Amino acid sequence: MLQIFWKPFLTNLVSCLMSMLRNSNPLLPLRLGVLMFRIMILLILVCIKTMLIWLIWGEIMMRVMIIN
């Protein structure tokens, strides 16, 4: 369920970052590119962390159901 939410958002963010890196626009400061890159990495890490939490929670719940 989380993948449905995060995948389009991350895809748009990555395409935006790639277009910024391909088109070296002198009007666009380098700091903004670095900021976008950091935001993208942070969002990817948050997404991975959330998915891992749900996977671990699902594994725990399956073991509890097997024991019961």
Short mmCIF file of N, CA and C in Angstrom, two decimals:
data_model
loop_
_atom_site.label_atom_id
_atom_site.label_comp_id
_atom_site.label_asym_id
_atom_site.label_seq_id
_atom_site.Cartn_x
_atom_site.Cartn_y
_atom_site.Cartn_z
N MET A 1 0.82 -1.19 0.00
CA MET A 1 0.00 0.00 0.00
C MET A 1 0.86 1.26 0.00
N LEU A 2 1.96 1.21 0.74
CA LEU A 2 2.85 2.37 0.77
C LEU A 2 3.54 2.58 -0.56
N GLN A 3 3.80 1.49 -1.28
CA GLN A 3 4.44 1.63 -2.58
C GLN A 3 3.55 2.39 -3.55
N ILE A 4 2.24 2.20 -3.43
CA ILE A 4 1.31 2.91 -4.31
C ILE A 4 1.43 4.41 -4.10
N PHE A 5 1.66 4.83 -2.85
CA PHE A 5 1.78 6.26 -2.55
C PHE A 5 3.16 6.80 -2.94
N TRP A 6 4.22 6.10 -2.58
CA TRP A 6 5.57 6.62 -2.73
C TRP A 6 6.11 6.52 -4.15
N LYS A 7 5.73 5.48 -4.89
CA LYS A 7 6.35 5.26 -6.20
C LYS A 7 6.14 6.42 -7.17
N PRO A 8 4.92 6.94 -7.37
CA PRO A 8 4.78 8.08 -8.30
C PRO A 8 5.51 9.33 -7.80
N PHE A 9 5.49 9.54 -6.50
CA PHE A 9 6.15 10.72 -5.94
C PHE A 9 7.66 10.66 -6.17
N LEU A 10 8.26 9.50 -5.87
CA LEU A 10 9.70 9.36 -6.06
C LEU A 10 10.07 9.38 -7.53
N THR A 11 9.23 8.83 -8.39
CA THR A 11 9.50 8.86 -9.82
C THR A 11 9.53 10.30 -10.34
N ASN A 12 8.57 11.10 -9.92
CA ASN A 12 8.55 12.51 -10.33
C ASN A 12 9.75 13.26 -9.78
N LEU A 13 10.13 12.98 -8.55
CA LEU A 13 11.27 13.65 -7.94
C LEU A 13 12.56 13.29 -8.66
N VAL A 14 12.73 12.02 -9.00
CA VAL A 14 13.93 11.58 -9.70
C VAL A 14 13.99 12.19 -11.10
N SER A 15 12.86 12.22 -11.80
CA SER A 15 12.86 12.80 -13.14
C SER A 15 13.16 14.30 -13.09
N CYS A 16 12.65 14.96 -12.07
CA CYS A 16 12.94 16.40 -11.90
C CYS A 16 14.43 16.61 -11.64
N LEU A 17 15.01 15.79 -10.78
CA LEU A 17 16.43 15.92 -10.47
C LEU A 17 17.28 15.61 -11.70
N MET A 18 16.92 14.57 -12.44
CA MET A 18 17.70 14.22 -13.63
C MET A 18 17.62 15.32 -14.68
N SER A 19 16.45 15.92 -14.85
CA SER A 19 16.34 17.01 -15.83
C SER A 19 17.15 18.22 -15.37
N MET A 20 17.21 18.45 -14.06
CA MET A 20 18.01 19.55 -13.55
C MET A 20 19.49 19.29 -13.79
N LEU A 21 19.92 18.03 -13.63
CA LEU A 21 21.33 17.72 -13.82
C LEU A 21 21.71 17.73 -15.30
N ARG A 22 20.80 17.30 -16.18
CA ARG A 22 21.09 17.27 -17.62
C ARG A 22 21.17 18.69 -18.19
N ASN A 23 20.24 19.53 -17.82
CA ASN A 23 20.20 20.90 -18.34
C ASN A 23 20.93 21.81 -17.36
N SER A 24 22.18 22.06 -17.64
CA SER A 24 22.94 22.92 -16.73
C SER A 24 22.52 24.37 -16.98
N ASN A 25 21.50 24.78 -16.28
CA ASN A 25 20.93 26.12 -16.42
C ASN A 25 21.72 27.08 -15.53
N PRO A 26 22.32 28.12 -16.09
CA PRO A 26 23.08 29.05 -15.25
C PRO A 26 22.19 29.84 -14.29
N LEU A 27 20.89 29.92 -14.58
CA LEU A 27 20.00 30.64 -13.68
C LEU A 27 19.67 29.83 -12.44
N LEU A 28 19.87 28.52 -12.51
CA LEU A 28 19.56 27.65 -11.38
C LEU A 28 20.81 27.50 -10.52
N PRO A 29 20.78 27.97 -9.29
CA PRO A 29 21.98 27.85 -8.46
C PRO A 29 22.27 26.40 -8.11
N LEU A 30 23.54 26.12 -7.93
CA LEU A 30 23.99 24.76 -7.61
C LEU A 30 23.45 24.32 -6.26
N ARG A 31 23.27 25.24 -5.35
CA ARG A 31 22.78 24.89 -4.02
C ARG A 31 21.39 24.29 -4.08
N LEU A 32 20.56 24.78 -4.99
CA LEU A 32 19.22 24.23 -5.13
C LEU A 32 19.29 22.79 -5.63
N GLY A 33 20.21 22.51 -6.55
CA GLY A 33 20.40 21.14 -7.03
C GLY A 33 20.85 20.22 -5.91
N VAL A 34 21.78 20.69 -5.10
CA VAL A 34 22.26 19.90 -3.96
C VAL A 34 21.13 19.68 -2.96
N LEU A 35 20.33 20.71 -2.73
CA LEU A 35 19.20 20.59 -1.80
C LEU A 35 18.19 19.57 -2.32
N MET A 36 17.88 19.62 -3.61
CA MET A 36 16.95 18.65 -4.19
C MET A 36 17.50 17.24 -4.07
N PHE A 37 18.80 17.08 -4.29
CA PHE A 37 19.43 15.76 -4.17
C PHE A 37 19.32 15.24 -2.74
N ARG A 38 19.58 16.10 -1.77
CA ARG A 38 19.48 15.68 -0.37
C ARG A 38 18.05 15.32 0.01
N ILE A 39 17.09 16.09 -0.48
CA ILE A 39 15.69 15.79 -0.21
C ILE A 39 15.31 14.45 -0.83
N MET A 40 15.79 14.20 -2.05
CA MET A 40 15.48 12.94 -2.71
C MET A 40 16.06 11.76 -1.93
N ILE A 41 17.31 11.87 -1.50
CA ILE A 41 17.93 10.79 -0.72
C ILE A 41 17.18 10.59 0.59
N LEU A 42 16.80 11.66 1.26
CA LEU A 42 16.06 11.56 2.51
C LEU A 42 14.72 10.86 2.31
N LEU A 43 13.99 11.21 1.25
CA LEU A 43 12.70 10.57 0.98
C LEU A 43 12.86 9.10 0.65
N ILE A 44 13.90 8.76 -0.09
CA ILE A 44 14.15 7.35 -0.41
C ILE A 44 14.44 6.58 0.87
N LEU A 45 15.26 7.15 1.76
CA LEU A 45 15.57 6.47 3.02
C LEU A 45 14.33 6.31 3.89
N VAL A 46 13.49 7.33 3.93
CA VAL A 46 12.25 7.24 4.71
C VAL A 46 11.35 6.15 4.14
N CYS A 47 11.27 6.08 2.81
CA CYS A 47 10.44 5.07 2.15
C CYS A 47 10.96 3.67 2.47
N ILE A 48 12.27 3.47 2.38
CA ILE A 48 12.86 2.15 2.67
C ILE A 48 12.63 1.79 4.13
N LYS A 49 12.82 2.75 5.03
CA LYS A 49 12.62 2.49 6.45
C LYS A 49 11.18 2.09 6.74
N THR A 50 10.23 2.79 6.13
CA THR A 50 8.82 2.48 6.34
C THR A 50 8.48 1.09 5.82
N MET A 51 9.00 0.75 4.64
CA MET A 51 8.73 -0.58 4.09
C MET A 51 9.34 -1.67 4.96
N LEU A 52 10.54 -1.43 5.49
CA LEU A 52 11.16 -2.43 6.37
C LEU A 52 10.36 -2.61 7.65
N ILE A 53 9.85 -1.52 8.20
CA ILE A 53 9.03 -1.62 9.41
C ILE A 53 7.79 -2.46 9.14
N TRP A 54 7.13 -2.22 7.98
CA TRP A 54 5.93 -2.99 7.65
C TRP A 54 6.26 -4.45 7.41
N LEU A 55 7.42 -4.74 6.79
CA LEU A 55 7.82 -6.13 6.57
C LEU A 55 8.09 -6.84 7.89
N ILE A 56 8.79 -6.17 8.79
CA ILE A 56 9.07 -6.77 10.10
C ILE A 56 7.77 -6.97 10.87
N TRP A 57 6.88 -5.99 10.83
CA TRP A 57 5.59 -6.11 11.53
C TRP A 57 4.79 -7.28 10.97
N GLY A 58 4.78 -7.43 9.65
CA GLY A 58 4.06 -8.54 9.03
C GLY A 58 4.65 -9.88 9.43
N GLU A 59 5.97 -9.96 9.50
CA GLU A 59 6.62 -11.21 9.92
C GLU A 59 6.27 -11.54 11.37
N ILE A 60 6.27 -10.55 12.23
CA ILE A 60 5.91 -10.78 13.63
C ILE A 60 4.46 -11.25 13.74
N MET A 61 3.57 -10.61 13.00
CA MET A 61 2.16 -11.00 13.07
C MET A 61 1.94 -12.41 12.52
N MET A 62 2.68 -12.79 11.48
CA MET A 62 2.55 -14.15 10.95
C MET A 62 3.02 -15.17 11.96
N ARG A 63 4.11 -14.88 12.67
CA ARG A 63 4.61 -15.81 13.69
C ARG A 63 3.63 -15.92 14.85
N VAL A 64 3.02 -14.81 15.22
CA VAL A 64 2.03 -14.84 16.30
C VAL A 64 0.83 -15.68 15.88
N MET A 65 0.40 -15.54 14.63
CA MET A 65 -0.74 -16.33 14.15
C MET A 65 -0.40 -17.81 14.08
N ILE A 66 0.85 -18.15 13.73
CA ILE A 66 1.26 -19.56 13.67
C ILE A 66 1.28 -20.15 15.08
N ILE A 67 1.79 -19.39 16.05
CA ILE A 67 1.85 -19.88 17.43
C ILE A 67 0.45 -20.10 17.98
N ASN A 68 -0.45 -19.20 17.69
CA ASN A 68 -1.81 -19.34 18.21
C ASN A 68 -2.53 -20.39 17.40
#
